[in-house]
Coordinates of C-alpha atoms in Angstrom, one line a residue:
S28 CA 114.2 95.2 156.3
V29 CA 111.2 96.6 158.2
F30 CA 108.9 97.1 155.2
Y31 CA 106.3 94.8 156.8
K32 CA 105.9 97.0 159.9
Y33 CA 103.5 99.9 160.4
Q34 CA 104.8 103.4 160.1
P35 CA 105.6 105.5 163.2
I36 CA 102.9 108.0 162.3
D37 CA 102.8 109.7 165.7
L38 CA 106.6 110.4 165.5
V39 CA 106.2 111.7 162.0
R40 CA 103.5 114.0 163.2
K41 CA 105.6 115.2 166.1
Y42 CA 108.6 116.0 163.9
F43 CA 107.0 117.3 160.7
G44 CA 103.5 118.4 161.8
E45 CA 100.0 117.1 161.1
K46 CA 99.9 117.9 157.4
I47 CA 102.9 115.7 156.5
G48 CA 101.8 113.1 159.1
L49 CA 98.4 112.8 157.3
Y50 CA 100.2 112.3 153.9
F51 CA 102.2 109.4 155.2
A52 CA 99.2 108.0 157.0
W53 CA 97.1 108.2 153.8
L54 CA 99.9 106.6 151.8
G55 CA 100.1 103.8 154.3
V56 CA 96.4 103.2 154.2
Y57 CA 96.4 103.2 150.3
T58 CA 99.3 100.7 150.2
Q59 CA 97.6 98.5 152.8
M60 CA 94.3 98.5 150.8
L61 CA 96.3 97.5 147.6
I62 CA 97.0 94.1 149.2
P63 CA 93.5 92.5 148.7
A64 CA 93.2 94.2 145.3
S65 CA 96.6 92.7 144.2
I66 CA 95.6 89.2 145.4
V67 CA 92.3 89.3 143.5
G68 CA 94.0 90.7 140.4
V69 CA 96.6 87.9 140.4
I70 CA 93.8 85.3 140.8
V71 CA 92.0 86.8 137.8
F72 CA 95.2 86.7 135.7
L73 CA 95.9 83.1 136.8
Y74 CA 92.3 82.2 135.8
G75 CA 93.0 83.6 132.3
C76 CA 96.2 81.5 132.1
A77 CA 94.4 78.4 133.3
T78 CA 91.6 78.7 130.7
V79 CA 93.6 79.9 127.7
D80 CA 93.7 76.4 126.2
E81 CA 89.9 76.0 126.6
N82 CA 89.1 79.3 124.9
I83 CA 87.3 78.3 121.7
P84 CA 87.6 81.7 119.8
S85 CA 91.4 81.8 120.2
M86 CA 91.6 78.1 119.3
E87 CA 89.7 78.8 116.1
M88 CA 92.0 81.7 115.3
C89 CA 95.0 79.5 115.7
D90 CA 93.6 76.6 113.7
E91 CA 95.3 76.7 110.3
R92 CA 92.7 74.3 108.9
N93 CA 90.2 77.1 108.9
N94 CA 92.3 78.8 106.1
I95 CA 90.9 82.3 106.8
T96 CA 92.5 84.9 104.5
M97 CA 92.5 88.4 105.8
C98 CA 92.4 91.6 103.9
P99 CA 95.6 93.7 103.7
L100 CA 96.5 96.0 106.6
C101 CA 97.8 98.8 104.4
D102 CA 97.5 99.8 100.7
N103 CA 99.8 98.5 97.9
T104 CA 102.8 97.3 100.0
C105 CA 100.8 95.0 102.3
S106 CA 99.5 91.7 101.0
Y107 CA 96.8 89.2 102.2
W108 CA 97.6 87.3 105.4
K109 CA 96.5 84.3 107.3
M110 CA 94.5 84.8 110.5
S111 CA 96.4 82.0 112.1
S112 CA 99.5 84.2 112.0
S113 CA 98.0 86.2 114.9
C114 CA 97.6 83.2 117.1
A115 CA 100.0 84.4 119.8
T116 CA 98.1 87.7 120.1
A117 CA 94.8 86.0 120.3
R118 CA 96.0 83.7 123.1
A119 CA 97.6 86.5 125.0
S120 CA 94.4 88.6 124.8
H121 CA 92.4 85.9 126.6
L122 CA 94.7 86.4 129.7
F123 CA 93.1 89.8 130.1
D124 CA 89.8 89.5 128.2
N125 CA 87.9 86.8 130.0
P126 CA 84.7 86.6 132.1
A127 CA 86.6 87.2 135.3
T128 CA 87.6 90.6 134.0
V129 CA 84.0 91.8 134.5
F130 CA 84.0 90.6 138.1
F131 CA 87.3 92.3 138.7
S132 CA 86.0 95.6 137.4
V133 CA 83.0 95.4 139.8
F134 CA 85.3 94.4 142.6
M135 CA 87.7 97.4 142.0
A136 CA 84.8 99.9 141.9
L137 CA 83.7 98.6 145.3
W138 CA 87.3 98.5 146.5
A139 CA 87.7 102.2 145.6
A140 CA 84.6 103.1 147.6
T141 CA 85.7 100.9 150.6
F142 CA 89.2 102.6 150.4
M143 CA 87.7 106.0 150.7
E144 CA 85.5 105.0 153.6
H145 CA 88.4 103.3 155.4
W146 CA 90.5 106.4 155.0
K147 CA 87.8 108.7 156.4
R148 CA 87.6 106.4 159.5
K149 CA 91.4 106.3 159.8
Q150 CA 91.5 110.1 159.4
M151 CA 88.9 110.5 162.2
R152 CA 91.0 108.3 164.5
L153 CA 94.1 110.4 163.9
N154 CA 92.1 113.6 164.4
Y155 CA 91.0 112.3 167.8
R156 CA 94.4 111.1 168.8
W157 CA 96.1 114.3 167.6
D158 CA 93.5 116.5 169.3
L159 CA 92.2 117.9 166.0
T160 CA 88.5 117.2 166.5
G161 CA 87.7 120.7 167.5
F162 CA 90.4 122.3 165.3
E163 CA 89.1 125.0 163.0
E164 CA 91.4 126.6 160.5
E165 CA 92.0 130.3 161.4
E166 CA 91.4 132.9 158.8
A167 CA 94.5 132.8 156.7
H168 CA 96.5 135.9 156.2
P169 CA 96.7 137.4 152.7
R170 CA 99.7 136.4 150.7
A171 CA 102.4 139.1 150.2
E172 CA 101.9 139.1 146.4
Y173 CA 98.2 139.8 147.0
E174 CA 98.9 142.6 149.4
A175 CA 101.4 144.1 146.9
K176 CA 98.8 144.0 144.1
V177 CA 96.2 145.6 146.4
L178 CA 98.6 148.3 147.4
E179 CA 99.5 149.0 143.8
K180 CA 95.8 149.3 142.9
S181 CA 95.1 151.7 145.8
V182 CA 98.1 153.9 144.8
R183 CA 96.7 154.1 141.3
K184 CA 93.3 155.1 142.5
E185 CA 94.6 157.8 144.8
Y186 CA 95.2 159.9 141.7
I187 CA 91.5 159.6 140.7
R188 CA 89.6 159.7 143.9
K189 CA 90.2 159.7 147.6
K190 CA 90.3 156.2 149.1
T191 CA 87.4 155.7 151.4
D192 CA 87.4 151.9 152.1
K193 CA 89.9 149.1 152.0
E194 CA 90.8 148.0 148.5
K195 CA 90.5 144.4 147.2
L196 CA 91.0 142.7 143.9
T197 CA 87.8 142.1 141.9
W198 CA 87.1 139.9 138.9
K199 CA 87.8 142.9 136.6
D200 CA 91.3 143.1 138.0
R201 CA 91.8 139.3 137.6
F202 CA 90.1 139.0 134.2
P203 CA 93.4 139.2 132.2
A204 CA 94.9 136.4 134.4
Y205 CA 91.7 134.3 134.0
F206 CA 91.7 134.7 130.3
T207 CA 95.4 133.8 130.1
N208 CA 94.7 130.7 132.3
F209 CA 91.9 129.6 130.0
V210 CA 93.9 130.1 126.8
G211 CA 97.0 128.5 128.3
I212 CA 95.2 125.4 129.5
I213 CA 93.4 124.9 126.2
F214 CA 96.7 125.4 124.4
M215 CA 98.4 122.8 126.6
I216 CA 95.6 120.3 126.1
G217 CA 95.7 120.9 122.4
L218 CA 99.5 120.3 122.4
T219 CA 99.0 117.0 124.1
F220 CA 96.4 115.9 121.5
A221 CA 98.7 117.1 118.7
I222 CA 101.6 115.0 120.1
V223 CA 99.3 111.9 120.4
F224 CA 98.2 112.6 116.8
G225 CA 101.8 112.7 115.7
V226 CA 102.5 109.4 117.4
I227 CA 99.4 107.9 115.5
I228 CA 101.0 109.2 112.2
Y229 CA 104.2 107.5 113.3
R230 CA 102.5 104.2 113.9
I231 CA 100.7 104.2 110.6
S232 CA 103.8 105.2 108.5
T233 CA 106.1 102.8 110.4
A234 CA 103.7 99.9 110.0
A235 CA 103.6 100.6 106.2
A236 CA 107.4 100.8 106.0
L237 CA 108.0 97.6 108.0
A238 CA 105.5 95.8 105.8
L239 CA 108.0 96.1 103.0
S240 CA 110.4 93.9 104.9
S241 CA 111.7 91.0 102.8
T242 CA 111.9 88.6 105.7
P243 CA 108.7 86.8 106.9
S244 CA 109.7 87.3 110.6
G245 CA 110.0 91.0 110.0
R246 CA 106.6 91.2 108.5
S247 CA 105.0 89.1 111.3
S248 CA 106.4 91.3 114.1
V249 CA 105.2 94.6 112.6
R250 CA 102.4 95.1 115.0
V251 CA 104.5 94.3 118.1
T252 CA 107.4 96.5 116.9
V253 CA 105.1 99.5 116.1
T254 CA 103.2 99.2 119.4
A255 CA 106.3 98.9 121.6
T256 CA 108.2 101.8 120.0
A257 CA 105.1 104.1 120.0
V258 CA 104.5 103.4 123.7
I259 CA 108.1 104.2 124.5
I260 CA 107.8 107.5 122.6
N261 CA 104.6 108.3 124.5
L262 CA 106.3 107.5 127.8
V263 CA 109.2 109.9 127.1
V264 CA 106.8 112.6 126.0
I265 CA 104.6 112.2 129.1
I266 CA 107.6 112.4 131.4
I267 CA 109.0 115.6 129.7
L268 CA 105.6 117.3 129.5
D269 CA 104.8 116.4 133.2
E270 CA 107.7 118.6 134.3
V271 CA 106.8 121.4 131.8
Y272 CA 103.1 121.3 132.8
G273 CA 104.1 121.5 136.5
C274 CA 106.0 124.8 135.9
I275 CA 103.3 126.2 133.7
A276 CA 100.5 125.4 136.2
R277 CA 102.5 127.3 138.9
W278 CA 103.0 130.3 136.7
L279 CA 99.4 130.4 135.7
T280 CA 98.4 130.3 139.4
E281 CA 100.8 133.0 140.4
I282 CA 99.4 135.5 137.8
E283 CA 96.0 135.0 139.3
V284 CA 97.3 136.4 142.6
P285 CA 95.1 134.2 145.0
K286 CA 94.4 135.9 148.3
T287 CA 95.6 133.1 150.7
D288 CA 98.1 130.3 150.6
K289 CA 95.2 127.7 150.8
S290 CA 93.5 129.2 147.8
F291 CA 96.8 129.3 145.9
E292 CA 97.5 125.6 146.7
E293 CA 94.0 124.5 145.7
R294 CA 94.1 126.4 142.4
L295 CA 97.6 125.1 141.6
I296 CA 96.6 121.5 142.4
F297 CA 93.5 121.7 140.1
K298 CA 95.5 123.1 137.1
A299 CA 98.4 120.7 137.6
F300 CA 96.1 117.7 138.0
L301 CA 94.0 118.6 134.9
L302 CA 97.1 119.0 132.7
K303 CA 98.9 115.9 134.0
F304 CA 95.7 113.8 133.8
V305 CA 95.2 114.7 130.1
N306 CA 98.9 114.1 129.4
A307 CA 99.1 110.7 131.1
Y308 CA 95.8 109.2 129.9
T309 CA 95.3 110.6 126.3
P310 CA 97.4 107.9 124.6
I311 CA 95.5 105.2 126.6
F312 CA 92.1 106.7 125.8
Y313 CA 93.0 106.6 122.1
V314 CA 93.8 102.9 122.1
A315 CA 90.8 102.1 124.3
F316 CA 88.1 104.0 122.5
F317 CA 89.2 105.4 119.1
K318 CA 91.7 103.0 117.5
G319 CA 89.9 100.7 115.1
R320 CA 86.6 102.6 115.3
F321 CA 86.9 104.8 112.3
V322 CA 88.8 102.7 109.8
G323 CA 86.1 102.2 107.2
R324 CA 86.1 99.0 105.2
P325 CA 88.1 97.5 102.3
G326 CA 87.5 99.6 99.2
D327 CA 86.3 102.5 101.3
Y328 CA 88.9 103.2 104.0
V329 CA 89.2 106.4 106.0
Y330 CA 92.5 108.3 105.3
I331 CA 94.3 111.1 107.2
F332 CA 95.7 113.8 104.9
H333 CA 94.5 111.6 102.0
S334 CA 97.5 109.3 102.3
F335 CA 97.6 107.7 105.8
R336 CA 95.1 104.9 106.3
M337 CA 93.7 104.7 109.8
E338 CA 95.1 101.7 111.7
E339 CA 93.1 98.7 112.7
C340 CA 92.9 96.6 115.8
A341 CA 94.3 93.1 115.9
P342 CA 91.8 90.3 115.1
G343 CA 91.6 89.6 118.9
G344 CA 90.7 93.2 119.6
C345 CA 92.5 96.2 121.0
L346 CA 92.4 95.1 124.6
M347 CA 95.9 93.4 124.4
E348 CA 97.4 96.6 122.9
L349 CA 95.6 98.6 125.6
C350 CA 97.2 96.3 128.2
I351 CA 100.7 96.8 126.7
Q352 CA 100.2 100.6 126.6
L353 CA 98.9 100.8 130.1
S354 CA 101.6 98.6 131.6
I355 CA 104.6 100.3 129.9
I356 CA 103.4 103.8 130.8
M357 CA 102.5 102.9 134.4
L358 CA 105.7 101.0 135.1
G359 CA 107.9 103.6 133.2
K360 CA 106.4 106.5 135.1
Q361 CA 106.8 104.8 138.5
L362 CA 110.4 103.6 137.8
I363 CA 111.8 106.7 136.1
Q364 CA 109.7 109.6 137.4
N365 CA 108.6 108.5 140.9
N366 CA 111.8 106.7 141.9
L367 CA 114.9 107.8 140.0
F368 CA 113.9 111.4 139.6
E369 CA 112.6 111.7 143.2
I370 CA 115.9 110.8 144.7
G371 CA 118.3 111.7 141.9
I372 CA 117.2 115.3 141.3
P373 CA 117.5 116.4 145.0
K374 CA 120.9 114.8 145.3
M375 CA 122.1 116.5 142.1
K376 CA 120.9 119.9 143.3
K377 CA 122.4 119.3 146.7
L378 CA 125.8 118.4 145.1
I379 CA 125.7 121.6 142.9
R380 CA 124.8 123.8 145.9
Y381 CA 127.6 122.2 147.9
I382 CA 130.2 122.8 145.1
K383 CA 129.2 126.4 144.9
L384 CA 129.5 126.9 148.6
K385 CA 132.8 125.2 148.7
R386 CA 134.2 127.6 146.0
Q387 CA 132.9 130.6 147.9
R388 CA 134.5 129.4 151.2
S389 CA 137.8 128.3 149.7
L390 CA 138.8 132.0 149.6
D391 CA 138.4 132.2 153.4
H392 CA 140.6 129.5 154.9
E393 CA 139.6 130.1 158.5
E394 CA 135.9 129.9 157.6
H395 CA 136.5 126.7 155.6
M396 CA 138.3 125.0 158.6
K397 CA 135.7 126.0 161.2
K398 CA 133.3 123.3 162.3
K399 CA 129.9 124.0 160.8
Q400 CA 126.8 124.3 162.8
R401 CA 123.7 122.1 162.2
Y402 CA 121.8 124.9 160.4
E403 CA 124.7 125.5 158.1
V404 CA 124.9 121.9 157.1
D405 CA 121.1 121.8 156.5
Y406 CA 121.3 124.9 154.3
N407 CA 122.9 122.6 151.6
L408 CA 119.7 120.6 151.5
E409 CA 116.9 121.1 148.9
P410 CA 114.2 123.5 150.1
F411 CA 110.8 121.9 150.8
A412 CA 108.4 122.5 147.8
G413 CA 105.2 121.2 149.3
L414 CA 103.3 117.9 149.2
T415 CA 101.7 118.5 145.8
P416 CA 104.2 116.4 143.8
E417 CA 103.9 113.6 146.3
Y418 CA 100.2 113.4 146.2
M419 CA 100.1 114.0 142.4
E420 CA 102.1 110.9 141.5
M421 CA 100.0 108.8 143.8
I422 CA 96.7 110.1 142.4
I423 CA 97.9 109.4 138.8
Q424 CA 98.8 105.9 139.9
F425 CA 95.4 105.5 141.6
G426 CA 93.9 106.4 138.1
F427 CA 96.0 103.7 136.5
V428 CA 94.8 101.2 139.1
T429 CA 91.1 102.0 138.8
L430 CA 90.3 103.6 135.4
F431 CA 91.5 100.8 133.0
V432 CA 91.8 97.9 135.4
A433 CA 89.6 95.8 133.1
S434 CA 92.5 95.6 130.7
F435 CA 95.3 95.1 133.2
P436 CA 94.4 93.1 136.3
L437 CA 98.0 93.1 137.5
A438 CA 98.0 96.9 137.9
P439 CA 97.3 96.8 141.7
L440 CA 100.2 94.4 142.2
F441 CA 102.7 96.7 140.5
A442 CA 101.3 99.6 142.4
L443 CA 101.7 97.8 145.7
L444 CA 105.3 96.9 144.9
N445 CA 106.0 100.5 143.9
N446 CA 104.4 102.0 147.0
I447 CA 106.3 99.8 149.4
I448 CA 109.4 101.4 147.9
E449 CA 107.8 104.8 147.6
I450 CA 107.1 105.1 151.3
R451 CA 110.7 104.5 152.1
L452 CA 112.0 106.8 149.4
D453 CA 109.7 109.6 150.6
A454 CA 110.8 109.1 154.2
K455 CA 114.5 109.1 153.3
K456 CA 114.0 112.2 151.1
F457 CA 112.1 114.1 153.8
V458 CA 114.7 113.3 156.5
T459 CA 118.0 113.5 154.6
E460 CA 117.5 115.3 151.3
L461 CA 115.1 118.2 152.1
R462 CA 115.2 121.0 154.6
R463 CA 112.9 120.4 157.5
P464 CA 109.5 122.0 156.6
V465 CA 107.6 124.3 158.9
A466 CA 105.0 122.2 160.8
V467 CA 101.4 122.9 159.7
R468 CA 98.3 121.7 161.4
A469 CA 95.6 120.2 159.2
K470 CA 92.5 118.1 159.8
D471 CA 92.4 116.3 156.4
I472 CA 94.2 115.9 153.1
G473 CA 92.2 118.8 151.5
I474 CA 91.2 118.9 147.9
W475 CA 92.9 115.6 147.2
Y476 CA 90.0 113.7 148.8
N477 CA 87.5 115.2 146.3
I478 CA 89.9 114.4 143.4
L479 CA 90.1 110.8 144.6
R480 CA 86.3 110.5 144.8
G481 CA 86.0 112.0 141.3
V482 CA 88.5 109.5 139.9
G483 CA 86.7 106.6 141.6
K484 CA 83.3 107.7 140.0
L485 CA 84.9 108.1 136.6
A486 CA 86.5 104.7 136.9
V487 CA 83.1 103.0 136.9
I488 CA 82.0 104.7 133.7
I489 CA 85.3 104.1 131.9
N490 CA 85.5 100.4 132.9
A491 CA 81.9 100.0 131.6
F492 CA 82.9 101.3 128.2
V493 CA 86.2 99.3 128.1
I494 CA 84.3 96.1 128.8
S495 CA 81.5 97.0 126.3
F496 CA 83.4 98.5 123.4
T497 CA 87.1 97.5 123.7
S498 CA 86.8 93.9 124.7
D499 CA 84.9 91.1 122.9
F500 CA 82.9 90.2 126.1
I501 CA 79.6 91.6 124.8
P502 CA 79.9 90.2 121.2
R503 CA 80.6 86.8 122.7
L504 CA 77.5 86.9 124.9
V505 CA 75.3 88.1 121.9
Y506 CA 76.6 85.3 119.8
L507 CA 76.3 82.7 122.5
Y508 CA 72.6 83.5 123.3
M509 CA 71.4 84.7 119.8
Y510 CA 73.3 83.0 117.0
S511 CA 75.1 79.9 118.4
E512 CA 73.5 76.7 117.0
N513 CA 74.7 74.4 119.7
G514 CA 75.1 76.8 122.7
T515 CA 78.9 77.0 122.4
M516 CA 81.3 79.5 121.1
H517 CA 82.1 77.5 118.0
G518 CA 81.8 79.6 114.9
F519 CA 82.2 82.9 116.8
V520 CA 85.3 84.1 114.8
N521 CA 83.6 83.4 111.5
H522 CA 80.5 85.3 112.7
T523 CA 82.5 88.5 113.5
L524 CA 84.3 88.6 110.1
S525 CA 82.8 90.1 107.0
S526 CA 83.7 89.2 103.4
F527 CA 85.1 91.4 100.7
N528 CA 85.4 90.8 97.0
V529 CA 89.0 91.8 96.0
S530 CA 87.7 93.1 92.6
D531 CA 86.0 96.0 94.5
F532 CA 89.4 97.5 95.6
Q533 CA 89.8 101.2 94.6
G534 CA 92.3 101.9 91.9
G535 CA 95.9 101.8 93.3
T536 CA 95.0 100.3 96.7
A537 CA 95.1 96.5 95.8
P538 CA 98.2 94.6 97.0
N539 CA 101.2 94.7 94.6
D540 CA 101.8 91.0 95.1
P541 CA 98.4 89.3 95.3
M542 CA 100.0 85.8 95.0
E543 CA 102.2 86.1 98.0
L544 CA 100.3 83.3 99.9
G545 CA 100.7 81.0 96.9
Y546 CA 97.2 81.1 95.6
E547 CA 94.8 83.5 94.1
V548 CA 92.6 85.4 96.6
R549 CA 89.1 86.3 95.5
I550 CA 87.4 86.8 98.9
C551 CA 89.2 88.3 101.9
R552 CA 87.8 88.8 105.4
Y553 CA 87.9 91.8 107.7
K554 CA 86.6 92.3 111.3
D555 CA 83.2 94.1 111.0
Y556 CA 79.5 93.4 110.9
R557 CA 78.6 94.1 107.2
E558 CA 76.6 92.5 104.4
P559 CA 78.6 90.2 102.1
P560 CA 79.4 91.2 98.5
W561 CA 76.8 88.9 97.1
S562 CA 74.0 90.6 99.0
E563 CA 71.7 93.2 97.6
N564 CA 72.9 95.8 100.0
K565 CA 76.6 94.8 99.8
Y566 CA 79.0 96.2 102.4
E567 CA 76.1 97.9 104.3
I568 CA 76.0 97.6 108.1
S569 CA 74.2 94.4 109.0
K570 CA 71.5 93.8 111.6
D571 CA 74.1 91.9 113.7
F572 CA 75.9 95.2 114.2
W573 CA 72.9 96.9 115.7
A574 CA 72.1 93.9 117.9
V575 CA 75.7 94.0 119.4
L576 CA 75.5 97.8 119.7
A577 CA 72.2 97.7 121.6
A578 CA 73.7 95.0 123.9
R579 CA 76.8 97.1 124.5
L580 CA 74.8 100.2 125.4
A581 CA 72.5 98.2 127.6
F582 CA 75.5 96.7 129.4
V583 CA 77.0 100.2 130.0
I584 CA 73.7 101.5 131.5
V585 CA 73.2 98.4 133.7
F586 CA 76.8 98.1 134.8
Q587 CA 77.2 101.8 135.6
N588 CA 74.0 102.1 137.6
L589 CA 74.5 98.8 139.4
V590 CA 78.1 99.5 140.4
M591 CA 77.3 103.1 141.4
F592 CA 74.4 101.9 143.6
M593 CA 76.6 99.3 145.2
S594 CA 79.4 101.9 145.8
D595 CA 76.9 104.3 147.4
F596 CA 75.5 101.5 149.5
V597 CA 79.0 100.7 150.8
D598 CA 79.5 104.5 151.4
W599 CA 76.2 104.5 153.4
I600 CA 76.6 101.3 155.3
I601 CA 80.1 102.1 156.6
P602 CA 80.0 105.0 159.2
D603 CA 82.5 107.8 158.7
I604 CA 83.3 107.9 162.4
P605 CA 84.3 104.7 164.2
K606 CA 81.8 103.7 166.9
D607 CA 84.4 103.8 169.7
I608 CA 85.6 107.2 168.7
S609 CA 82.0 108.6 168.5
Q610 CA 81.2 107.1 171.9
Q611 CA 84.4 108.6 173.4
I612 CA 83.6 112.1 171.9
H613 CA 80.1 111.8 173.3
K614 CA 81.4 110.8 176.7
E615 CA 83.8 113.8 176.7
K616 CA 81.0 116.2 175.8
V617 CA 78.8 114.8 178.7
L618 CA 81.8 115.2 181.1
M619 CA 82.3 118.7 179.8
V620 CA 78.7 119.6 180.4
E621 CA 78.9 118.2 183.9
V622 CA 82.0 120.3 184.6
F623 CA 80.3 123.4 183.4
M624 CA 77.2 122.6 185.5
K625 CA 79.4 122.1 188.6
E626 CA 81.2 125.4 187.9
E627 CA 77.8 127.2 187.6
Q628 CA 76.6 125.6 190.8
G629 CA 79.8 126.6 192.6
K630 CA 79.4 130.2 191.4
L631 CA 75.7 130.3 192.6
Q632 CA 76.7 128.9 196.1
M633 CA 79.5 131.5 196.4
L634 CA 77.1 134.3 195.5
E635 CA 74.5 133.0 198.0
T636 CA 77.3 132.8 200.7
W637 CA 78.4 136.3 199.9
K638 CA 74.8 137.6 200.1
V639 CA 74.2 136.0 203.5
K640 CA 77.5 137.5 204.8
D641 CA 76.5 140.9 203.4
M642 CA 73.1 140.7 205.1
K643 CA 74.6 139.8 208.5
K644 CA 77.2 142.5 208.2
G645 CA 74.5 145.0 207.4
E646 CA 72.5 144.0 210.5
N647 CA 75.5 144.4 212.7
C648 CA 76.1 147.8 211.4
N649 CA 72.5 148.9 212.0
N650 CA 72.7 147.7 215.6
H651 CA 75.4 150.3 216.5
S652 CA 74.3 153.5 218.5
P653 CA 74.4 156.8 216.6
K654 CA 77.1 158.2 219.0
L655 CA 80.2 156.5 217.7
S656 CA 83.8 157.0 218.5
R657 CA 86.4 157.7 215.9
S658 CA 87.4 154.0 215.8
Q659 CA 83.8 152.9 215.5
S660 CA 83.2 155.3 212.7
G661 CA 86.1 153.7 210.9
S662 CA 84.6 150.2 211.3
M663 CA 81.3 151.6 210.1
S664 CA 82.9 152.9 206.9
S665 CA 84.6 149.6 206.3
C666 CA 81.2 147.9 206.9
H667 CA 79.6 149.9 204.1
S668 CA 82.6 149.2 201.8
Y669 CA 82.3 145.4 202.2
H670 CA 79.9 144.9 199.3
I671 CA 82.1 147.0 197.0
D672 CA 85.2 144.9 197.9
V673 CA 83.3 141.7 197.1

């Protein structure tokens, strides 16, 4: 009921320490910054909805009067089909593939830069408020595992030579661990690629099998069925491999034997992020940049294992399928992994631990009846495992929000709704499900900031390629300004389709039922830029293809450099330290210098006073007569000892 209020960051810091306080502060800033991104994303989506009926290419694809007959989507079992049957997909693609998408990609790149700058300023305010501006991390103590390894090495060397200096682990000692890390990471990445390749085989074979359906509705829903089931398989595999890769990354880091806890944490974070990044985004990268690129053409298709024909994109492009893939994986990971697992697994472990303790104490009735102390109750809670899992899920989500935002403008909205719940779940977990962690001081969020900056820079490049090569934005511009006769998009669909003479099919690849549409097909169409069969260079790549490719590459270069420049300009124009904080720090330094100057002046005045007193005392002593009584000689000795006392 208080989701709209700011977090009590100062109380979090007092109870859990600065490191956890900074995590909740960063999560709050990230969630707050998602609000404007969500609003703009919804506006872009509504613009697509409002203009879908005015989109000429989708209207041409839906117009049955055009009578465009498409080539089969698979060999033998698939037959010719009408382009108007993919009308729904074409209309839905316009919701995410429209001119506003380019604006939104630029906006999100600048949003990422602004978010980073806003966080740096917020972090500086917290450092000043929590008295961390002058905090420097002390030299960390070596880990126990490192000390044990060094001791083992020194004991071995005592048999060879006498130890003269303190031993330490060199790269030669760590080479087996480094080699194991390299081989292990390459193997895990290869495993991820192999699983994605297996899902591709599943998609191809399932599409061919469903094409044999006797009902027209079954044949028309082949693409949707295959896409949905394949994405669900990808989601399940991603969730399972995430847990496996987390354990493997920890084991690989442990065998390296890093010297300090900070070094251990940074190496663990890097390995876990690399593996989980590849695991989460490989299926999305395939749909965005590889699907439909290497299919060949009718009569000369590309095959896997000589039997599986590479799958093609829908006539409206692969952007709609990319949107489906991204949305299901993003929402599934957030709902299952980030929410259900985050609360369910600690509760389950707590219940198991409680049952075990109850069985042990049931033997001792007096112990069982005794009222338990607070620390005994807290022992049943789950041990604190660090902030790496919390940051990791948010960084992966940040990638979903920024990397492929050109295909899914609603991603910031879903991320915002998830994070409003996530903050509360994390707070509840830290307070009620986990043992209270040891408070640790920290000035910043560490290596996570560099990872965020890297993801933000990568997002600019990926969005440039998504707009250029995955969407139809560039082909439409090229057609509008180079080929359109009346300055409109009329005729664009026909321009992007090439013709194929069905008599040129290879033996055994033509449809088994060529008369399924009710008439004989002699020329079928397919999406590509190639010469027609009546040309001298039939089926060769046409000049239109090179014109579109040149425009796509030019757009990538211009978009990337322009957005990078704008992001760096935002980075430069917004100061890292707020002006009021910098003025306050400067004022404190001036006051500190004044205090030091006053202390030095006070010391000089005291020395001058003591010198004057010493001189007067010396004059008094010199004025005494040489014949002194016993008491006078005592005062004389005390006179000479005055300077020493001072």
